[in-house]
PDB file of C-alpha atoms and ligand atoms in Angstrom:
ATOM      1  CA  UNK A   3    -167.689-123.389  64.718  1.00 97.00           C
ATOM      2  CA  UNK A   4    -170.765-123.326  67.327  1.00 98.00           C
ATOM      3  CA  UNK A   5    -170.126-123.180  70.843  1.00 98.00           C
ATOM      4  CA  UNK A   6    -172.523-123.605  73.585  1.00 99.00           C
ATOM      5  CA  UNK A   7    -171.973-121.379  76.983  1.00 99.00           C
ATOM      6  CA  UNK A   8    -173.752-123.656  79.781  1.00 99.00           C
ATOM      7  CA  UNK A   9    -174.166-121.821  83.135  1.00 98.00           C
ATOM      8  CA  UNK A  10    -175.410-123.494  86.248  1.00 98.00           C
ATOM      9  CA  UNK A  11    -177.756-122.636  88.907  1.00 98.00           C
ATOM     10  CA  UNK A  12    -177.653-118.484  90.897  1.00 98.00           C
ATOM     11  CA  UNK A  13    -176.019-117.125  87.352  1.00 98.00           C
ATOM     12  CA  UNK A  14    -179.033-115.319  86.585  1.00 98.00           C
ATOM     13  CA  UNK A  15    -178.601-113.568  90.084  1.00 98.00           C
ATOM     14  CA  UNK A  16    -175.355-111.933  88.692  1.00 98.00           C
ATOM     15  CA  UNK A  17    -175.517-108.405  89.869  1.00 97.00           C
ATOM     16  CA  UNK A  18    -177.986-109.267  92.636  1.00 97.00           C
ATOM     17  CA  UNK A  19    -175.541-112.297  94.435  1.00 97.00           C
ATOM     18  CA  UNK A  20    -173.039-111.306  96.570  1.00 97.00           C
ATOM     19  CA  UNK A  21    -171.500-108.157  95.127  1.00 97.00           C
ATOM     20  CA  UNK A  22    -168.363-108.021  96.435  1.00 97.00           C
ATOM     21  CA  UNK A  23    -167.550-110.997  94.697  1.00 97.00           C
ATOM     22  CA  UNK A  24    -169.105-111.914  91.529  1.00 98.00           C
ATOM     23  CA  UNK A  25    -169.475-107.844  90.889  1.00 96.00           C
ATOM     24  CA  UNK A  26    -172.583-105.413  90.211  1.00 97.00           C
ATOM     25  CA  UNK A  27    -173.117-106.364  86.203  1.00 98.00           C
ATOM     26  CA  UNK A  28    -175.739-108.350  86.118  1.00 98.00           C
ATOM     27  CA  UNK A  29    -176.370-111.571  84.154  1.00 98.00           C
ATOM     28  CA  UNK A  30    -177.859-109.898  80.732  1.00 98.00           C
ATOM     29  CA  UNK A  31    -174.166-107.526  80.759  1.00 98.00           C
ATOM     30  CA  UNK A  32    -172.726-111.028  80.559  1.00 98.00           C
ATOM     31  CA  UNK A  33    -174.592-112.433  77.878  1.00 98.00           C
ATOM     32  CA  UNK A  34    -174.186-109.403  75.507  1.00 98.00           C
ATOM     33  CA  UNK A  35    -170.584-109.416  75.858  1.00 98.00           C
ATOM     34  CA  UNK A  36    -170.473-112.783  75.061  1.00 98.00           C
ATOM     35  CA  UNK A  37    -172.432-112.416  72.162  1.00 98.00           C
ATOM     36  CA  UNK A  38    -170.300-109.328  71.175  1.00 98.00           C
ATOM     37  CA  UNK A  39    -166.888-111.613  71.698  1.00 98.00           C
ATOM     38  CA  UNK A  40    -168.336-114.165  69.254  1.00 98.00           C
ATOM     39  CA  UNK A  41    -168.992-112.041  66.760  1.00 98.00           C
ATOM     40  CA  UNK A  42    -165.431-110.721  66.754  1.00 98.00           C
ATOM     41  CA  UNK A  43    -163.913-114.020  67.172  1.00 97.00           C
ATOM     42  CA  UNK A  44    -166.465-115.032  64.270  1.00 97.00           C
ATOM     43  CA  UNK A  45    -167.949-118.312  66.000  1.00 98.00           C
ATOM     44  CA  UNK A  46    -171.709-119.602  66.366  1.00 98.00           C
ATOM     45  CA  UNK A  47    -172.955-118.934  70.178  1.00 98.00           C
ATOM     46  CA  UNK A  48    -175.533-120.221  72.333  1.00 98.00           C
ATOM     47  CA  UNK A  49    -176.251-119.369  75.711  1.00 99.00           C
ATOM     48  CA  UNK A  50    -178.516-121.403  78.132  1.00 99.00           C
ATOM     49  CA  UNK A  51    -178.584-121.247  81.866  1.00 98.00           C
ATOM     50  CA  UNK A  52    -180.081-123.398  84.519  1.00 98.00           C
ATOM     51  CA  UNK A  53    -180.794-123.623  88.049  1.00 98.00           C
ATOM     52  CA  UNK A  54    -181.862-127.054  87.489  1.00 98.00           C
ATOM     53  CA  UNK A  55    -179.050-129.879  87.809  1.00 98.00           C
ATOM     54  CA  UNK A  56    -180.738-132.390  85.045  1.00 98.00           C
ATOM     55  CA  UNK A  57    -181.483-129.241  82.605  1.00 98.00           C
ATOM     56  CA  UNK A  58    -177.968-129.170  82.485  1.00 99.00           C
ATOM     57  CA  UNK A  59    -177.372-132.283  81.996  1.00 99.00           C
ATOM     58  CA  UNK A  60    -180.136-132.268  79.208  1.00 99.00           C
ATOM     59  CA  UNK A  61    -177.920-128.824  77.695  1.00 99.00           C
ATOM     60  CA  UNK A  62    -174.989-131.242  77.701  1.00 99.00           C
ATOM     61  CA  UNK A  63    -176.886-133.985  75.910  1.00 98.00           C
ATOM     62  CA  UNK A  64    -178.657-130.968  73.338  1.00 98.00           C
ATOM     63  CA  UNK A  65    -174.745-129.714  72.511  1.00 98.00           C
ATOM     64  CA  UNK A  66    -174.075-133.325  71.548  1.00 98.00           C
ATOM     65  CA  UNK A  67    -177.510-133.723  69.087  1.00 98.00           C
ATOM     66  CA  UNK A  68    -176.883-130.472  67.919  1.00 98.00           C
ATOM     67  CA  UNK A  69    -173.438-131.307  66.900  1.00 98.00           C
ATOM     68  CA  UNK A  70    -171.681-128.161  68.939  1.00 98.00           C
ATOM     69  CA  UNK A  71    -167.965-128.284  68.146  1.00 98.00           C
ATOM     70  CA  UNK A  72    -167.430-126.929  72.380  1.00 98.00           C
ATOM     71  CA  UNK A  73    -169.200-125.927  75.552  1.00 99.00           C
ATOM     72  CA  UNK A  74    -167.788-123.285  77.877  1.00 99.00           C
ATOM     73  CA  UNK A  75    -169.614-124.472  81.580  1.00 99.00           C
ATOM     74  CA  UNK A  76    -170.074-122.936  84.594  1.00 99.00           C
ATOM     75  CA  UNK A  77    -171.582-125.282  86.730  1.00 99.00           C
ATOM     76  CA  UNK A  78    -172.073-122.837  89.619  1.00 98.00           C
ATOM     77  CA  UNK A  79    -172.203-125.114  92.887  1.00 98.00           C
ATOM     78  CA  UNK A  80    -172.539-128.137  91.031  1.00 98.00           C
ATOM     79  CA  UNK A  81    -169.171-127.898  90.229  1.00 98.00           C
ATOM     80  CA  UNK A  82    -168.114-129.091  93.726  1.00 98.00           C
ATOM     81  CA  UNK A  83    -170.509-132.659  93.520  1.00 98.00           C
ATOM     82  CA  UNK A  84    -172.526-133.043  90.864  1.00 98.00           C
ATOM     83  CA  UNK A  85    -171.081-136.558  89.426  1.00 98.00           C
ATOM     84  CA  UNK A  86    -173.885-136.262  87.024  1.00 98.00           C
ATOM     85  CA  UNK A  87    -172.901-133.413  85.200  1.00 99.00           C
ATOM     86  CA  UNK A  88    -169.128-134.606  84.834  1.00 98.00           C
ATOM     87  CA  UNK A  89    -170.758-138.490  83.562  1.00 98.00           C
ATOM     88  CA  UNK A  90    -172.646-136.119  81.250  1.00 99.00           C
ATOM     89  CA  UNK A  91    -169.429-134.525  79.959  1.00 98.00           C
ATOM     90  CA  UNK A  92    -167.417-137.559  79.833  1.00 98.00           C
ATOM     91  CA  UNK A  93    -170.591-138.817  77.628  1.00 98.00           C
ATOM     92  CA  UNK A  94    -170.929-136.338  74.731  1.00 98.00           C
ATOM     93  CA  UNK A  95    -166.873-136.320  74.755  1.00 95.00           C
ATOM     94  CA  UNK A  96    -166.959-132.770  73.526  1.00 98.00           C
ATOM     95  CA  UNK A  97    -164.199-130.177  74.242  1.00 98.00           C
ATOM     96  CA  UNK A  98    -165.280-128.255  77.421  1.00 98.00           C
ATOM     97  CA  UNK A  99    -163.620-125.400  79.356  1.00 98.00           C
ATOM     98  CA  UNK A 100    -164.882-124.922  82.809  1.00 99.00           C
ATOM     99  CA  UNK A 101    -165.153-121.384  84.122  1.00 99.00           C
ATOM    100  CA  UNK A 102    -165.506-119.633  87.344  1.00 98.00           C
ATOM    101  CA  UNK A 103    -165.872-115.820  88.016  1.00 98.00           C
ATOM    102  CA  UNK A 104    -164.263-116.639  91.018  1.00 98.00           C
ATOM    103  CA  UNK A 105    -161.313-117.775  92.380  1.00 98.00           C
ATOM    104  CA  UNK A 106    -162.503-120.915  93.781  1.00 98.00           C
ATOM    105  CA  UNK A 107    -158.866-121.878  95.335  1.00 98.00           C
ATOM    106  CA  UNK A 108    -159.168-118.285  97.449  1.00 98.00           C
ATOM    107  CA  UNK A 109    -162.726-119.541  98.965  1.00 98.00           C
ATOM    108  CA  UNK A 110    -163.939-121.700 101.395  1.00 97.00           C
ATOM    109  CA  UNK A 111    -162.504-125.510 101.484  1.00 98.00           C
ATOM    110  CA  UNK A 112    -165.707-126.978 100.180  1.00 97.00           C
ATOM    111  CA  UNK A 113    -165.353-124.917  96.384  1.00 98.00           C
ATOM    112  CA  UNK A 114    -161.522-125.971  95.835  1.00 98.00           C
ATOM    113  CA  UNK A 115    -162.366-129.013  94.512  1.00 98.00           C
ATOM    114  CA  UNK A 116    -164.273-129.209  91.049  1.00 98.00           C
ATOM    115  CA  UNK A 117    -165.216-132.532  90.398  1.00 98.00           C
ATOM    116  CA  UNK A 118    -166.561-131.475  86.785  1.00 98.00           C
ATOM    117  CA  UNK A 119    -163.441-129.991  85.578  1.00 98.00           C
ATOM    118  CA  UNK A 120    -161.640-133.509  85.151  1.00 98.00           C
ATOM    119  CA  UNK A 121    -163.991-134.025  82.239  1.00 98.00           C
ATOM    120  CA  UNK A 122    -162.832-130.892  80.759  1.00 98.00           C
ATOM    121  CA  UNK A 123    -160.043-129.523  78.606  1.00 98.00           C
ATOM    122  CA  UNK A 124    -158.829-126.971  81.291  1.00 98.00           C
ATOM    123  CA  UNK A 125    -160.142-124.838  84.257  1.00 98.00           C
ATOM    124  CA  UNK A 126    -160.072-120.936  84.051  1.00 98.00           C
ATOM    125  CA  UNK A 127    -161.259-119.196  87.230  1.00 98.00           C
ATOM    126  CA  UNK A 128    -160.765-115.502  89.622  1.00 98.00           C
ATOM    127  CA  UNK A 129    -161.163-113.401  86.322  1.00 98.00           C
ATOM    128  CA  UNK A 130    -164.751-112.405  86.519  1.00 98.00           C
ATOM    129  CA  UNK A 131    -166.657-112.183  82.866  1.00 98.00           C
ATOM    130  CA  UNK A 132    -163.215-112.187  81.064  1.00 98.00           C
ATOM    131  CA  UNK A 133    -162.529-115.975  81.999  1.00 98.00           C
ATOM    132  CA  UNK A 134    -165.471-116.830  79.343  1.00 98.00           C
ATOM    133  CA  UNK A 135    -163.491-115.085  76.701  1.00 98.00           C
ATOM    134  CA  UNK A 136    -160.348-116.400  77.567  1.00 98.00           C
ATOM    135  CA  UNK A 137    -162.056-119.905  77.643  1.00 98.00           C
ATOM    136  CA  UNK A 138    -163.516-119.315  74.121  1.00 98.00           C
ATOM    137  CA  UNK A 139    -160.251-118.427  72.561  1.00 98.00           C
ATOM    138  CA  UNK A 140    -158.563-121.151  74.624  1.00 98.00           C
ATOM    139  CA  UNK A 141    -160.960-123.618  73.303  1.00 98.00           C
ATOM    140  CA  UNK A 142    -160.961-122.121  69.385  1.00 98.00           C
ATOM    141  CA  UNK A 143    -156.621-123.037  69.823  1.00 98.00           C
ATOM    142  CA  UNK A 144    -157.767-126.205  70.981  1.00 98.00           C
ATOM    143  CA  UNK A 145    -160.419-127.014  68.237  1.00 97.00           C
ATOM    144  CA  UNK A 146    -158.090-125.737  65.642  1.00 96.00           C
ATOM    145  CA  UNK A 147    -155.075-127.278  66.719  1.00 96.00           C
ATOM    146  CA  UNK A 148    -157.054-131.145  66.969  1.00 91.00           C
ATOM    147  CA  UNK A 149    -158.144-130.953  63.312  1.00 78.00           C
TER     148      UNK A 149
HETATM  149  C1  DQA B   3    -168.901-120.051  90.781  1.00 55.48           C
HETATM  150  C2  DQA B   3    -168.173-120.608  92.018  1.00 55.48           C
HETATM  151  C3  DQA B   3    -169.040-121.627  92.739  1.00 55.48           C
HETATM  152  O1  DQA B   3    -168.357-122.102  93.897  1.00 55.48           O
HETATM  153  C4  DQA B   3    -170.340-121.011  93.185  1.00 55.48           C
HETATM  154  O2  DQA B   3    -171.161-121.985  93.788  1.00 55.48           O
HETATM  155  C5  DQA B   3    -171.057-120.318  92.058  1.00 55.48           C
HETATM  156  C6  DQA B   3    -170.266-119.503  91.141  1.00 55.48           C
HETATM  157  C7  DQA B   3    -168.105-118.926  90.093  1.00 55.48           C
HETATM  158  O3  DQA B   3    -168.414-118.618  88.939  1.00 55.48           O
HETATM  159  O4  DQA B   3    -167.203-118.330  90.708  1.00 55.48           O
HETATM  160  O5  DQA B   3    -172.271-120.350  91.965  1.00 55.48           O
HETATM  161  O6  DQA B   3    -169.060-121.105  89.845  1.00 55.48           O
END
């Protein structure tokens, strides 16, 4: 199973951005739990980030060439308009969870709406780095269970 963990644009500034409330670890502390978590959960793991809305979409494409079996995105501020990126999802029709460190709901008006996660399987957000692990064993039930 290969999954591909997509995340949109100020990720990289994890540990930099806004402290109080994406926390102090910074991006790399993400990735390498991540890529501890796979290994555990025995799955295939890619990570790419972006600040760049048509990289993305170009990721999404990739995951679809590449034959990945899910994608795990976190479109950052995209989430809240980019069209593109949810046409680009609809596209490759492959299972996606979208994640948010964040509670999005618990923010300011403009980030309750995600118009990105109606081309995914589900929405996890508001539990920091553990809602990528939760989405990867979320979308390994999925995957298993559509065989
Ligand atoms: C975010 C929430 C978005 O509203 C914001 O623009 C981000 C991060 C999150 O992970 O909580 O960049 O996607």
């Amino acid at each position: 199973m290969k999954i591909l963990v997509i995340n949109g644009p100020n990720l990289n500034f994890l540990g930099i951005r806004e402290k109080g409330i994406y926390g102090d670890k910074n991006y790399e502390d993400l990735c390498n739990l991540l890529e501890e978590r796979s290994k555990e959960l025995k799955f295939e793991l890619d990570i790419v980030q972006s600040n760049i809305e048509g990289e993305i979409i170009n990721h999404i494409q990739r995951a679809y060439n590449k034959k990945y079996d899910g994608i795990v995105i976190n479109p950052g501020a995209y989430t809240h308009y980019s069209i593109a990126i949810y046409d680009a999802l609809k596209s490759v029709n492959i299972p996606s969870v979208e994640v948010h460190l964040s509670n999005i709901h618990r923010r300011e008006e403009f980030r309750h709406k995600s118009v990105t996660a109606a081309a995914c399987v589900g929405q996890i957000c508001g539990f920091g780095f553990l809602g990528y692990v939760m989405a990867f064993q979320a979308l390994i039930d999925y995957l298993e269970n559509s065989k």
